[in-house]
Amino acid sequence: MSRRNRHAFDTLSRDLVVRATDRMETLRSLVERSDSDGREAWERTLDHLRGLNNRAIARIEAAHLADDDAWPFARSRADQAMMDLMHALDEFDGRLRLLAA
């Protein structure tokens, strides 16, 4: 059962990282096409998002490498990092789309 849970986690995590990376690329292109007003702040937000993405990837890798006893804790940390990243992406995407409208 544990092996199946770990495999499911690895698969889900890989998909979330790919999806987050694609979304960040889309947001980056939206920022690049925007006018210069506020662009510097948007680029700082993109840098923050890249940091959240890197943290999520590191926590996912730590969960992948964790032994069976430490895996539940490592997984919860990775889950939290992924949720933080997705929430920040949703928030930034919403703000960009409101300003673009």
Coordinates of N, CA and C in Angstrom, one line a residue:
M1 N 0.8 -1.2 0.0 CA 0.0 0.0 0.0 C 0.9 1.3 0.0
S2 N 1.9 1.3 0.8 CA 2.8 2.4 0.9 C 3.4 2.7 -0.4
R3 N 3.9 1.7 -1.1 CA 4.5 1.8 -2.4 C 3.6 2.4 -3.4
R4 N 2.3 2.0 -3.4 CA 1.3 2.5 -4.3 C 1.0 4.0 -4.0
N5 N 1.0 4.4 -2.7 CA 0.8 5.7 -2.3 C 1.9 6.6 -2.7
R6 N 3.1 6.1 -2.6 CA 4.3 6.9 -3.0 C 4.3 7.1 -4.5
H7 N 4.0 6.0 -5.2 CA 3.9 6.2 -6.7 C 2.9 7.2 -7.1
A8 N 1.7 7.1 -6.5 CA 0.6 8.1 -6.8 C 1.1 9.5 -6.5
F9 N 1.7 9.7 -5.4 CA 2.2 11.0 -5.0 C 3.3 11.5 -6.0
D10 N 4.2 10.6 -6.4 CA 5.2 11.0 -7.4 C 4.6 11.4 -8.7
T11 N 3.6 10.7 -9.2 CA 2.9 11.0 -10.4 C 2.1 12.3 -10.3
L12 N 1.4 12.5 -9.2 CA 0.6 13.7 -9.0 C 1.6 14.9 -8.9
S13 N 2.6 14.8 -8.2 CA 3.6 15.9 -8.0 C 4.2 16.3 -9.3
R14 N 4.6 15.3 -10.1 CA 5.2 15.6 -11.4 C 4.2 16.4 -12.3
D15 N 3.0 15.9 -12.3 CA 1.9 16.6 -13.1 C 1.7 18.1 -12.6
L16 N 1.7 18.3 -11.3 CA 1.5 19.6 -10.7 C 2.7 20.5 -11.1
V17 N 3.9 20.0 -11.0 CA 5.1 20.8 -11.3 C 5.0 21.2 -12.8
V18 N 4.7 20.3 -13.7 CA 4.6 20.6 -15.1 C 3.5 21.7 -15.3
R19 N 2.4 21.5 -14.7 CA 1.3 22.5 -14.9 C 1.7 23.8 -14.3
A20 N 2.3 23.9 -13.2 CA 2.7 25.1 -12.6 C 3.8 25.8 -13.5
T21 N 4.7 25.1 -14.0 CA 5.7 25.6 -14.9 C 5.1 26.2 -16.1
D22 N 4.1 25.5 -16.7 CA 3.4 26.0 -17.9 C 2.6 27.3 -17.5
R23 N 2.0 27.3 -16.4 CA 1.3 28.5 -16.0 C 2.2 29.7 -15.8
M24 N 3.4 29.4 -15.2 CA 4.3 30.5 -14.9 C 4.8 31.1 -16.3
E25 N 5.0 30.2 -17.2 CA 5.5 30.7 -18.6 C 4.4 31.5 -19.2
T26 N 3.1 31.1 -19.1 CA 2.0 31.9 -19.6 C 2.0 33.3 -18.9
L27 N 2.1 33.3 -17.6 CA 2.1 34.6 -16.9 C 3.2 35.4 -17.3
R28 N 4.4 34.8 -17.4 CA 5.6 35.6 -17.8 C 5.4 36.3 -19.2
S29 N 4.7 35.6 -20.1 CA 4.5 36.2 -21.4 C 3.4 37.3 -21.3
L30 N 2.5 37.1 -20.4 CA 1.5 38.2 -20.2 C 2.2 39.4 -19.7
V31 N 3.1 39.3 -18.7 CA 3.8 40.4 -18.2 C 4.7 41.0 -19.2
E32 N 5.4 40.3 -20.0 CA 6.2 40.8 -21.1 C 5.4 41.6 -22.1
R33 N 4.2 41.2 -22.4 CA 3.4 42.0 -23.3 C 2.7 43.2 -22.7
S34 N 2.7 43.3 -21.4 CA 2.0 44.4 -20.8 C 2.8 45.7 -21.0
D35 N 2.1 46.8 -20.7 CA 2.8 48.1 -20.7 C 3.8 48.2 -19.5
S36 N 4.6 49.2 -19.5 CA 5.6 49.3 -18.5 C 5.1 49.7 -17.1
D37 N 3.9 50.2 -17.0 CA 3.4 50.6 -15.7 C 3.2 49.3 -14.8
G38 N 3.9 49.3 -13.7 CA 3.8 48.1 -12.8 C 4.5 46.9 -13.2
R39 N 5.1 46.9 -14.3 CA 5.8 45.7 -14.9 C 6.9 45.2 -13.9
E40 N 7.6 46.2 -13.3 CA 8.7 45.8 -12.4 C 8.2 45.0 -11.2
A41 N 7.1 45.5 -10.7 CA 6.4 44.8 -9.5 C 5.9 43.4 -10.0
W42 N 5.4 43.3 -11.2 CA 4.9 42.0 -11.7 C 6.1 41.0 -11.9
E43 N 7.2 41.6 -12.3 CA 8.4 40.7 -12.5 C 9.0 40.2 -11.2
R44 N 8.8 41.1 -10.1 CA 9.2 40.6 -8.8 C 8.3 39.5 -8.3
T45 N 7.0 39.7 -8.6 CA 6.1 38.6 -8.3 C 6.4 37.3 -9.0
L46 N 6.8 37.4 -10.3 CA 7.2 36.2 -11.0 C 8.4 35.6 -10.4
D47 N 9.4 36.4 -9.9 CA 10.5 35.9 -9.2 C 10.1 35.1 -7.9
H48 N 9.2 35.7 -7.2 CA 8.6 35.0 -6.0 C 8.0 33.7 -6.4
L49 N 7.2 33.7 -7.5 CA 6.6 32.4 -7.9 C 7.6 31.4 -8.3
R50 N 8.7 31.8 -8.9 CA 9.8 30.9 -9.3 C 10.4 30.3 -8.0
G51 N 10.5 31.1 -7.0 CA 11.1 30.7 -5.7 C 10.1 29.6 -5.0
L52 N 8.8 29.9 -5.1 CA 7.8 28.9 -4.6 C 7.9 27.6 -5.4
N53 N 8.1 27.8 -6.7 CA 8.2 26.6 -7.5 C 9.4 25.8 -7.1
N54 N 10.5 26.4 -6.9 CA 11.8 25.7 -6.6 C 11.6 25.1 -5.2
R55 N 11.0 25.7 -4.3 CA 10.7 25.1 -3.0 C 9.9 23.9 -3.1
A56 N 8.8 24.0 -3.9 CA 7.9 22.8 -4.0 C 8.7 21.7 -4.7
I57 N 9.5 21.9 -5.7 CA 10.3 20.9 -6.3 C 11.3 20.3 -5.3
A58 N 11.9 21.1 -4.5 CA 12.8 20.6 -3.5 C 12.1 19.7 -2.4
R59 N 10.9 20.1 -2.0 CA 10.2 19.3 -1.0 C 9.6 18.0 -1.6
I60 N 9.3 18.1 -2.9 CA 8.8 16.9 -3.6 C 10.0 15.9 -3.7
E61 N 11.2 16.4 -4.0 CA 12.3 15.5 -4.1 C 12.7 14.9 -2.7
A62 N 12.6 15.8 -1.7 CA 12.8 15.3 -0.3 C 11.8 14.1 0.0
A63 N 10.6 14.3 -0.4 CA 9.6 13.2 -0.1 C 9.9 12.0 -0.9
H64 N 10.4 12.2 -2.1 CA 10.7 11.0 -2.9 C 11.9 10.2 -2.3
L65 N 12.8 10.9 -1.7 CA 14.0 10.3 -1.2 C 13.8 9.8 0.3
A66 N 12.7 10.3 0.9 CA 12.5 9.9 2.4 C 12.3 8.4 2.6
D67 N 12.8 7.9 3.7 CA 12.5 6.5 4.0 C 11.0 6.4 4.4
D68 N 10.6 5.2 4.6 CA 9.2 4.9 4.9 C 8.7 5.6 6.2
D69 N 9.5 5.7 7.2 CA 9.1 6.4 8.4 C 8.9 7.9 8.3
A70 N 9.8 8.5 7.5 CA 9.8 10.0 7.4 C 8.9 10.4 6.2
W71 N 8.4 9.5 5.4 CA 7.7 9.8 4.2 C 6.4 10.6 4.5
P72 N 5.6 10.2 5.5 CA 4.3 11.0 5.7 C 4.6 12.5 6.0
F73 N 5.6 12.7 6.8 CA 5.9 14.1 7.1 C 6.5 14.9 5.9
A74 N 7.4 14.2 5.2 CA 7.9 14.8 4.0 C 6.8 15.1 3.0
R75 N 5.9 14.2 2.9 CA 4.8 14.3 1.9 C 3.9 15.5 2.3
S76 N 3.6 15.7 3.6 CA 2.8 16.8 4.0 C 3.5 18.1 3.8
R77 N 4.8 18.2 3.9 CA 5.5 19.4 3.6 C 5.5 19.7 2.1
A78 N 5.6 18.6 1.3 CA 5.6 18.8 -0.2 C 4.2 19.2 -0.6
D79 N 3.2 18.6 0.0 CA 1.8 19.0 -0.3 C 1.5 20.5 0.0
Q80 N 2.0 20.9 1.2 CA 1.8 22.3 1.6 C 2.5 23.3 0.6
A81 N 3.8 22.9 0.2 CA 4.5 23.7 -0.7 C 3.8 23.8 -2.1
M82 N 3.2 22.7 -2.5 CA 2.5 22.7 -3.8 C 1.2 23.6 -3.7
M83 N 0.5 23.5 -2.6 CA -0.7 24.3 -2.4 C -0.3 25.7 -2.3
D84 N 0.8 26.1 -1.6 CA 1.2 27.5 -1.6 C 1.5 28.0 -3.0
L85 N 2.2 27.2 -3.8 CA 2.5 27.6 -5.2 C 1.2 27.8 -6.0
M86 N 0.3 26.8 -5.9 CA -0.9 26.9 -6.8 C -1.8 28.1 -6.3
H87 N -1.8 28.4 -5.0 CA -2.6 29.5 -4.5 C -2.0 30.8 -5.0
A88 N -0.7 30.9 -5.0 CA 0.0 32.1 -5.4 C -0.2 32.3 -6.9
L89 N -0.1 31.2 -7.7 CA -0.3 31.3 -9.1 C -1.8 31.8 -9.4
D90 N -2.7 31.2 -8.7 CA -4.1 31.6 -8.9 C -4.3 33.1 -8.6
E91 N -3.8 33.5 -7.5 CA -3.9 34.9 -7.1 C -3.3 35.9 -8.1
F92 N -2.1 35.6 -8.5 CA -1.4 36.5 -9.5 C -2.1 36.5 -10.8
D93 N -2.5 35.3 -11.3 CA -3.2 35.2 -12.5 C -4.5 36.0 -12.5
G94 N -5.2 36.0 -11.4 CA -6.4 36.8 -11.2 C -6.2 38.3 -11.3
R95 N -5.1 38.7 -10.6 CA -4.8 40.1 -10.6 C -4.3 40.6 -12.0
L96 N -3.6 39.8 -12.7 CA -3.1 40.1 -14.1 C -4.3 40.3 -15.0
R97 N -5.2 39.3 -14.9 CA -6.4 39.3 -15.8 C -7.3 40.5 -15.5
L98 N -7.4 40.9 -14.3 CA -8.3 42.0 -13.9 C -7.6 43.3 -14.5
L99 N -6.3 43.4 -14.4 CA -5.7 44.6 -14.9 C -5.6 44.7 -16.4
A100 N -5.6 43.5 -17.0 CA -5.6 43.5 -18.5 C -7.0 43.8 -19.1
A101 N -8.0 43.6 -18.3 CA -9.4 43.7 -18.8 C -9.8 45.2 -18.9

